[in-house]
Coordinates of C-alpha atoms in Angstrom, one line a residue:
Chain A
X1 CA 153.5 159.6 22.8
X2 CA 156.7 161.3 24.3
X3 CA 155.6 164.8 24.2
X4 CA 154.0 164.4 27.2
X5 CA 156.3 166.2 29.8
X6 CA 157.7 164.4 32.8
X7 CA 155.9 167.0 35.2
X8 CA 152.6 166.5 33.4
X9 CA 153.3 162.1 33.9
X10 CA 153.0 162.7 37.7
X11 CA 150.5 165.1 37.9
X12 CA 147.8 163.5 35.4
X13 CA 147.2 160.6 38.7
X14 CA 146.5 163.1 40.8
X15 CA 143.6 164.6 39.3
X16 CA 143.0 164.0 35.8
X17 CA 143.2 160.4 35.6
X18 CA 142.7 160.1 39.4
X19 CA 142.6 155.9 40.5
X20 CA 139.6 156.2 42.5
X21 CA 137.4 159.3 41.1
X22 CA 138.6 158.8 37.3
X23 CA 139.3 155.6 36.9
X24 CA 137.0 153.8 39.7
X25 CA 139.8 151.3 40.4
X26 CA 141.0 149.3 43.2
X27 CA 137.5 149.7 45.3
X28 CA 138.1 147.0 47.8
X29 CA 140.5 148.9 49.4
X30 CA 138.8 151.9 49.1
X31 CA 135.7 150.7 50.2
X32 CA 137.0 148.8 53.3
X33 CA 139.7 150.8 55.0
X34 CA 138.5 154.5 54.7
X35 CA 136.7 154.1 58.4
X36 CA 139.4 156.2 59.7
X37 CA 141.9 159.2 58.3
X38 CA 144.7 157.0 60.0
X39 CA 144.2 153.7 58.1
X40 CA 143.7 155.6 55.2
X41 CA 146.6 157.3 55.0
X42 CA 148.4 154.0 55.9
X43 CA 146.6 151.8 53.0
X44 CA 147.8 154.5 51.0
X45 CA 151.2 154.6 51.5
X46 CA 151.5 150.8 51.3
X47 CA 150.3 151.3 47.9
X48 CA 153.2 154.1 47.1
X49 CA 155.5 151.8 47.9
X50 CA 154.2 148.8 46.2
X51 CA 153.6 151.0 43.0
X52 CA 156.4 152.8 43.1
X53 CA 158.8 149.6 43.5
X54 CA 157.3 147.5 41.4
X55 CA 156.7 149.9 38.6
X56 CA 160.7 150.2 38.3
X57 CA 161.1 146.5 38.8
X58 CA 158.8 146.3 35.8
X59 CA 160.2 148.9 33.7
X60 CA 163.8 147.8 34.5
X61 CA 163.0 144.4 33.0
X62 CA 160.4 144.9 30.5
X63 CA 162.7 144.3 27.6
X64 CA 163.6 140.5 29.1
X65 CA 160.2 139.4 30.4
X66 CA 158.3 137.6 27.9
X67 CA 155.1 138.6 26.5
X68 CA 153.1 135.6 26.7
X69 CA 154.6 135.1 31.1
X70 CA 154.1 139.0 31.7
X71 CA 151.4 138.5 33.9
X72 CA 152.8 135.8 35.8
X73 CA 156.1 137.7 36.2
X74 CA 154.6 140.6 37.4
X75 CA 152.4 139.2 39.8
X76 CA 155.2 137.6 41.5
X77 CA 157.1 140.7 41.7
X78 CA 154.3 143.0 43.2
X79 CA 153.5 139.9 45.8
X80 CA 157.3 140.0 46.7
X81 CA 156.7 143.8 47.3
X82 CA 153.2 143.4 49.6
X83 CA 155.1 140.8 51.7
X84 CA 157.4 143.1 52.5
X85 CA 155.0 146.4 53.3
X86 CA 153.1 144.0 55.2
X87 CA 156.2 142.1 57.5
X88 CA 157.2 145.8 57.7
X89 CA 154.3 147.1 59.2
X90 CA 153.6 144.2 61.4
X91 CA 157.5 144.9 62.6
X92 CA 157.3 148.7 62.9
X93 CA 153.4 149.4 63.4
X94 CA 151.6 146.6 65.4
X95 CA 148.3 148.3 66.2
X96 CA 148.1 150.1 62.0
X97 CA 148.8 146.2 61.1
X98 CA 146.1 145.2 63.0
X99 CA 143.7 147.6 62.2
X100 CA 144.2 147.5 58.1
X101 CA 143.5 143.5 59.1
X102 CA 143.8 141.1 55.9
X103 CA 143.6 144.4 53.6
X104 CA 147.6 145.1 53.1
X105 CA 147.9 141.6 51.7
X106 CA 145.3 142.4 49.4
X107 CA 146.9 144.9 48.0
X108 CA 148.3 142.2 45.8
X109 CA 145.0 141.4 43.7
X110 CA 144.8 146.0 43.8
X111 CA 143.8 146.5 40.0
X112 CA 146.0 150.0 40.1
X113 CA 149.2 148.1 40.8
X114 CA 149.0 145.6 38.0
X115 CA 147.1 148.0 35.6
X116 CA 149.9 150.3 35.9
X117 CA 152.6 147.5 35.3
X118 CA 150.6 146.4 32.2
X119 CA 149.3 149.9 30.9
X120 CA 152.4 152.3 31.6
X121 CA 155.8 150.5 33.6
X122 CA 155.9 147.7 30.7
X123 CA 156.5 150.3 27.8
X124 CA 158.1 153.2 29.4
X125 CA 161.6 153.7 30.6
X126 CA 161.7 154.3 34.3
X127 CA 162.2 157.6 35.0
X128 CA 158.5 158.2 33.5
X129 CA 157.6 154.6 35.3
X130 CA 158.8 156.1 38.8
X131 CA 157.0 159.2 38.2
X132 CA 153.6 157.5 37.0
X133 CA 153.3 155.3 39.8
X134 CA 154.2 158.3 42.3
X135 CA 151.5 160.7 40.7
X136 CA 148.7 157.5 40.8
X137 CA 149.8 156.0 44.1
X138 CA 149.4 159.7 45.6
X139 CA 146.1 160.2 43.9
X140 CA 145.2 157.2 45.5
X141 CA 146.3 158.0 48.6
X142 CA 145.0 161.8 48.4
X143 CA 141.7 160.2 47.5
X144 CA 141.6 157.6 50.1
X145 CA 142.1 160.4 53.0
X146 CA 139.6 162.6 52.0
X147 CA 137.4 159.8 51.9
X148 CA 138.3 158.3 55.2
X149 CA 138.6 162.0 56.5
X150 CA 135.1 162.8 55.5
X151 CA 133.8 159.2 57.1
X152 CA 135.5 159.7 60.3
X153 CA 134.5 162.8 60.8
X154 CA 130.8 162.4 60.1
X155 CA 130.7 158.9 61.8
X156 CA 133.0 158.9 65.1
X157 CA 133.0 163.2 65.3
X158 CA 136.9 162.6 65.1
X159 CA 139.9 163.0 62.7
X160 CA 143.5 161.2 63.1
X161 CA 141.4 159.9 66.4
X162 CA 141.4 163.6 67.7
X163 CA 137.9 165.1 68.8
X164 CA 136.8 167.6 66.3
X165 CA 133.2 167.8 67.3
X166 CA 132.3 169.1 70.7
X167 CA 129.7 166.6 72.6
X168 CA 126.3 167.8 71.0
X169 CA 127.6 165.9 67.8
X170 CA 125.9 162.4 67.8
X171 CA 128.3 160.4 65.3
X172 CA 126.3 158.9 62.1
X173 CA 127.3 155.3 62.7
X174 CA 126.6 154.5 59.2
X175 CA 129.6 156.4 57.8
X176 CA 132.3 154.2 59.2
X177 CA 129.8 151.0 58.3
X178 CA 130.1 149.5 54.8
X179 CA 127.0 151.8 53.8
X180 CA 128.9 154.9 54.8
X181 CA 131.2 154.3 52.2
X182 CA 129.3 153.4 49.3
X183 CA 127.2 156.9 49.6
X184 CA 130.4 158.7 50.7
X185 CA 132.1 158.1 47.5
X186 CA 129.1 157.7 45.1
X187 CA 128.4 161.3 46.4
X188 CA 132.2 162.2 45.5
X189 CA 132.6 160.9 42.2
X190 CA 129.3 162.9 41.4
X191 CA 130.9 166.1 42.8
X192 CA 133.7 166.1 40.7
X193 CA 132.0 164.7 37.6
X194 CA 129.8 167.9 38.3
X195 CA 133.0 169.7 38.3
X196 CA 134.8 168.1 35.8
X197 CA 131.8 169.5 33.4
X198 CA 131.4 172.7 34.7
X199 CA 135.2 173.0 33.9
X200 CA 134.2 171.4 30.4
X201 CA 135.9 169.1 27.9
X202 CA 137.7 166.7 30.5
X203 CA 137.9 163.5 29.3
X204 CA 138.4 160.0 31.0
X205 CA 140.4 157.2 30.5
X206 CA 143.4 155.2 31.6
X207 CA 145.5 154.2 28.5
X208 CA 147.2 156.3 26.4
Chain B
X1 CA 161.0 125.1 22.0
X2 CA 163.8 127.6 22.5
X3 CA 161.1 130.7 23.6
X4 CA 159.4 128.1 26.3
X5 CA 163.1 127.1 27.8
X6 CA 163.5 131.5 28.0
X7 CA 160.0 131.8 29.5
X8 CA 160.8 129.0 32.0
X9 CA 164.5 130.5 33.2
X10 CA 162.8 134.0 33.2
X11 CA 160.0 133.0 35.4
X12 CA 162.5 130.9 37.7
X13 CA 165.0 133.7 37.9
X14 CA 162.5 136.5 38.9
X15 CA 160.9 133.6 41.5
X16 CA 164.7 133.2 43.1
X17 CA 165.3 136.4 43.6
X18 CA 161.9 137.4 44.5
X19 CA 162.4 134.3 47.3
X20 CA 166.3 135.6 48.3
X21 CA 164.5 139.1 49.0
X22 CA 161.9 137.9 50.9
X23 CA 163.4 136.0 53.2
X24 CA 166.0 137.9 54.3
X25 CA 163.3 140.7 54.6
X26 CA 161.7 137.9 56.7
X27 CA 164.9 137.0 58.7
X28 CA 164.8 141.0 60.0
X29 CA 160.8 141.2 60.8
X30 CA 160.4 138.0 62.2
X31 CA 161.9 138.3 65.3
X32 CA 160.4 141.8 66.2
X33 CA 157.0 141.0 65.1
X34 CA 157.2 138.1 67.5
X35 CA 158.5 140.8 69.9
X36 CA 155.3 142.8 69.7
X37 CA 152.8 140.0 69.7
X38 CA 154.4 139.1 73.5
X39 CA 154.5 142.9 74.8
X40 CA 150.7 142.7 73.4
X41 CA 150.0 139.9 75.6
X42 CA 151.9 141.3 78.4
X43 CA 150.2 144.2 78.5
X44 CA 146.9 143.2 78.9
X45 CA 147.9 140.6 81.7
X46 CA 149.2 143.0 83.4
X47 CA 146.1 144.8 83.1
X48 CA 143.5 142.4 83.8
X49 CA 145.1 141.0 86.9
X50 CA 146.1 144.9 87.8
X51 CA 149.3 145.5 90.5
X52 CA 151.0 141.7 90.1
X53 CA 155.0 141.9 90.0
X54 CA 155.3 139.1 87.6
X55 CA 153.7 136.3 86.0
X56 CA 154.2 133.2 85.1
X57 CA 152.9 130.2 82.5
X58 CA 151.3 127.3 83.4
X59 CA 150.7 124.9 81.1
X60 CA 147.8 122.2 81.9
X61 CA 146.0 120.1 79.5
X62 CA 146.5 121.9 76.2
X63 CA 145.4 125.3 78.1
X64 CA 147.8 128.4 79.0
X65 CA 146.8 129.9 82.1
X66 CA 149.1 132.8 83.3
X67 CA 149.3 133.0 87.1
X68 CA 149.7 136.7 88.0
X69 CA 152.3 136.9 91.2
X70 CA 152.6 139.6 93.4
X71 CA 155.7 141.5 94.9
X72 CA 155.5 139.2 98.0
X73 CA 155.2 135.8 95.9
X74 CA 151.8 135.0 96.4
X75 CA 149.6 134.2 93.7
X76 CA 146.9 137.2 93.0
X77 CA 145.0 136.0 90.2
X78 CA 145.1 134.1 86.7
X79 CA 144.6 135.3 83.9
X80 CA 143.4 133.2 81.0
X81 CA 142.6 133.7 76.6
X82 CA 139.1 132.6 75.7
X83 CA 137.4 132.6 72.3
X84 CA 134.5 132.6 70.9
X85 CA 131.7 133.8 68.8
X86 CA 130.3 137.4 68.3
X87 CA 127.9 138.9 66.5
X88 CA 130.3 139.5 63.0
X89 CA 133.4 137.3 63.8
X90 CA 135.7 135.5 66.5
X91 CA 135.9 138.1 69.7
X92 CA 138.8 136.5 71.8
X93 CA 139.1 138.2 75.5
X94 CA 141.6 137.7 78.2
X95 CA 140.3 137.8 82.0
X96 CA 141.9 138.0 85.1
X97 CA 140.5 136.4 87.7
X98 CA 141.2 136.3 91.8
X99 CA 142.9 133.3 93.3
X100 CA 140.0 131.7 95.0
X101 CA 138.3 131.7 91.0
X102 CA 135.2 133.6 92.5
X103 CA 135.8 137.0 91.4
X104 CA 136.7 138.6 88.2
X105 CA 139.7 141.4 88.4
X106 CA 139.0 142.6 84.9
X107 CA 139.0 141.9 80.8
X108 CA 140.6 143.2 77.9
X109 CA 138.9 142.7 74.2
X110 CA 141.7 141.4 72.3
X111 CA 140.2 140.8 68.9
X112 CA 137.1 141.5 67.6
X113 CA 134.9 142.8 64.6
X114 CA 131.7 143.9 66.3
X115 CA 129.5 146.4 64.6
X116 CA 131.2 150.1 65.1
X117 CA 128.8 152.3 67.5
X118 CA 126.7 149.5 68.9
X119 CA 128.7 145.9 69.7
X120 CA 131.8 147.9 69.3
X121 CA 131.3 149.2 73.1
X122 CA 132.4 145.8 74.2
X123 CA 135.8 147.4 73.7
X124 CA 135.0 150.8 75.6
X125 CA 136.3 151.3 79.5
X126 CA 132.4 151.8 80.5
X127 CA 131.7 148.4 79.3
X128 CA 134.8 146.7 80.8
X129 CA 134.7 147.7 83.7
X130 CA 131.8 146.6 85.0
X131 CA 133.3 143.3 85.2
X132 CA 136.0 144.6 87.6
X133 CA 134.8 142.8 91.1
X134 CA 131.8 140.3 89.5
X135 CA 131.5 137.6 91.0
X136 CA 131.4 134.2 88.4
X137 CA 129.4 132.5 91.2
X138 CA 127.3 130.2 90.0
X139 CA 128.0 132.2 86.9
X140 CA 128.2 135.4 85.3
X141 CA 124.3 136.9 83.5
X142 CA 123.4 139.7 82.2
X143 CA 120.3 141.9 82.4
X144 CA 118.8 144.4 79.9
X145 CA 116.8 147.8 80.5
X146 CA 117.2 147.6 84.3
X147 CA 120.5 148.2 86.5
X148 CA 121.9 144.9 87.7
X149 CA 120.4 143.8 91.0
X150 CA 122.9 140.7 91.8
X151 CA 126.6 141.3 92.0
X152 CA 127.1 138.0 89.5
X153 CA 125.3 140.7 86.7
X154 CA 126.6 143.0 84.0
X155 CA 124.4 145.6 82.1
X156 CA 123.5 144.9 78.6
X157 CA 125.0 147.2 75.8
X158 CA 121.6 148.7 74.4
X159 CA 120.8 147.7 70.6
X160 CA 123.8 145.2 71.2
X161 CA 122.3 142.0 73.2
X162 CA 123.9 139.6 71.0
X163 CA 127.4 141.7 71.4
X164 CA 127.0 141.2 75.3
X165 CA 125.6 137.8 75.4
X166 CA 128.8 136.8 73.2
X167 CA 131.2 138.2 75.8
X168 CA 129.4 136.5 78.8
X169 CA 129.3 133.4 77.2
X170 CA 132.6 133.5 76.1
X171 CA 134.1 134.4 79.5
X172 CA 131.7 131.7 81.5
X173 CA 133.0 129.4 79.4
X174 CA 137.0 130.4 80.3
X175 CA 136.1 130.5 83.8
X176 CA 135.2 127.0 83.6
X177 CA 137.4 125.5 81.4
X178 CA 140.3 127.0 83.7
X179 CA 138.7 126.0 87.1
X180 CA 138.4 122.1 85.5
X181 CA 142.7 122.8 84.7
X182 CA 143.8 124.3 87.7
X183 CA 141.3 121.7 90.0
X184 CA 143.8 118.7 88.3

């Protein structure tokens, strides 16, 4: 279990075990906040941190958390980490905070934070930890923008609320619409299984 | 009996600290989230009631009406928070409205969760503005598929009648709330 090289623990989120396209997790999020590159990019972030932080609280203090109260315990710390990404954002970045709505204290019930307490931070030290939760919260986040990318661009002929599309674009309402977002990433997660096969031999799964 | 006392003093220890954290996390954002909530509102009095040096609160009956002032102390307009419902969720709007309560001087969608592309023009300039100058006398309407032939009437958002509706009947019912306040 500790061959696997420190380089290859940050990069297997990004791609190979990807949050979104591999593992299909956290699709609330996903689903609800890709109507724009902006609060995409945002949601994603505020999952970085949260990851990030509480995958080192967890691995700090796996040894003295008891088995049977794990859950408990690490719910509490990842709710104490949302808090603050959302008090910070509602201090620093009125208008994001208002946009991402009711979604960045939802990040607490997101199944990538907790699986990755439970699955990796819990029985790895937390140098490996750190760089897990880095390598899936940017997967995340890489995901989520291209998503939100794609959706903003079809849907309001914009991207980072700049025009992209001259005026003989009419924008498909339906991308930034809950609709939009089903078929955007059902259409995604078909592309790269298609390329995932062509490649050959790639297989899926979360837990080593 | 001696694992369920560790689980306890675990679960209480990470709760303290978790608690210490967050509220001194709380103590820094508190303050400056408050801070941005007020600018938020001062903004859009400022814009509703449009070239007023100052404003000030008046309080009346459980209702906040802010009274825009101009550079020369007389009263320009008030401007005043109504809710209601839209077609999705709450839409909450302030207005500014002239002195004499006859004329609108302009709204601002605060909040709202209208459907992107269609209610969601409520929010765009084309939209607001046609409020700029209506008179609320007797009260404000709206008309669909034809330009507006009274000066009390707004034109519908196409393929969003329930959008529009929602604003006018959240704003007549402001107007008249506020003129009952201020009358007292």
């Amino acid at each position: 279990m500790k061959t696997v090289s420190l380089y290859d623990e940050f990069l297997k989120g990004l791609w190979r075990q990807n949050p979104i396209f591999k593992q299909v997790l956290a699709m609330c999020p996903t689903l609800a906040v890709t109507n724009s590159a902006e609060n995409g990019l945002a949601m994603g972030l505020a999952v970085v941190f949260v990851l990030v932080s509480s995958s080192a609280i967890v691995s700090i203090f796996r040894r003295f958390i008891p088995h049977e109260v794990r859950i408990a315990a690490y719910t509490v710390i990842i709710a104490s980490f949302v808090t603050v990404a959302d008090l910070f954002l509602a201090a620093k970045f009125p208008a994001l905070s208002k946009a991402l709505g009711p979604y960045v204290p939802l990040i607490v019930v997101n199944c990538i934070i907790l699986g990755r307490a439970e699955a990796f931070a819990s029985k790895n030290p937390v140098a490996r930890s750190i760089l897990d939760a880095l390598g899936m919260g940017f997967g995340f986040t890489l995901s989520l923008l291209m998503l939100a990318s794609i959706r903003e661009l079809l849907g309001s002929g914009t991207l980072f609320g700049i025009r992209m599309l001259g005026a003989w674009f009419e924008p498909w309402v339906i991308m930034v619409l809950p609709a939009g977002a089903f078929i955007t990433l059902g259409l995604l997660i078909g592309l790269i299984n298609m390329l995932a096969r062509i490649k050959g031999k790639e297989k899926v799964g979360c837990c080593k | 009996m001696k694992k369920a006392l560790w689980m306890i003093s675990v679960l209480a220890a990470i709760g303290l600290i978790c608690g210490l954290s967050l509220s001194s996390v709380y103590r820094y954002a508190a303050p400056l989230i408050a801070e941005n909530k007020k600018r938020a509102l001062e903004e859009s009095i400022y814009k509703v009631l449009q070239d007023i040096a100052r404003y000030e609160v008046i309080e009346k009956e459980g209702l906040v009406i802010y009274a825009g002032i101009e550079a020369d102390g007389d009263i320009a307009g008030y401007a005043f928070m109504a809710k209601g419902a839209g077609y999705q969720g709450e839409i909450s709007v302030i207005f500014g409205i002239g002195a004499e309560l006859d004329k609108l001087k302009g709204i601002e969608v605060l909040e709202s969760l209208e459907t992107p592309g269609l209610g969601g023009k409520i929010t765009d300039a084309g939209f607001k503005d046609q409020f700029k100058g209506l008179s609320t006398l007797p009260e404000i309407g709206y008309v669909k598929s034809h330009s507006p032939e009274n000066d009390n009437e707004v034109q519908a958002i196409s393929g969003a009648t329930i959008s529009t509706r929602s604003i006018v009947a959240i704003l007549n019912d402001g107007i008249s709330k506020m003129r009952d306040a201020l009358k007292r």
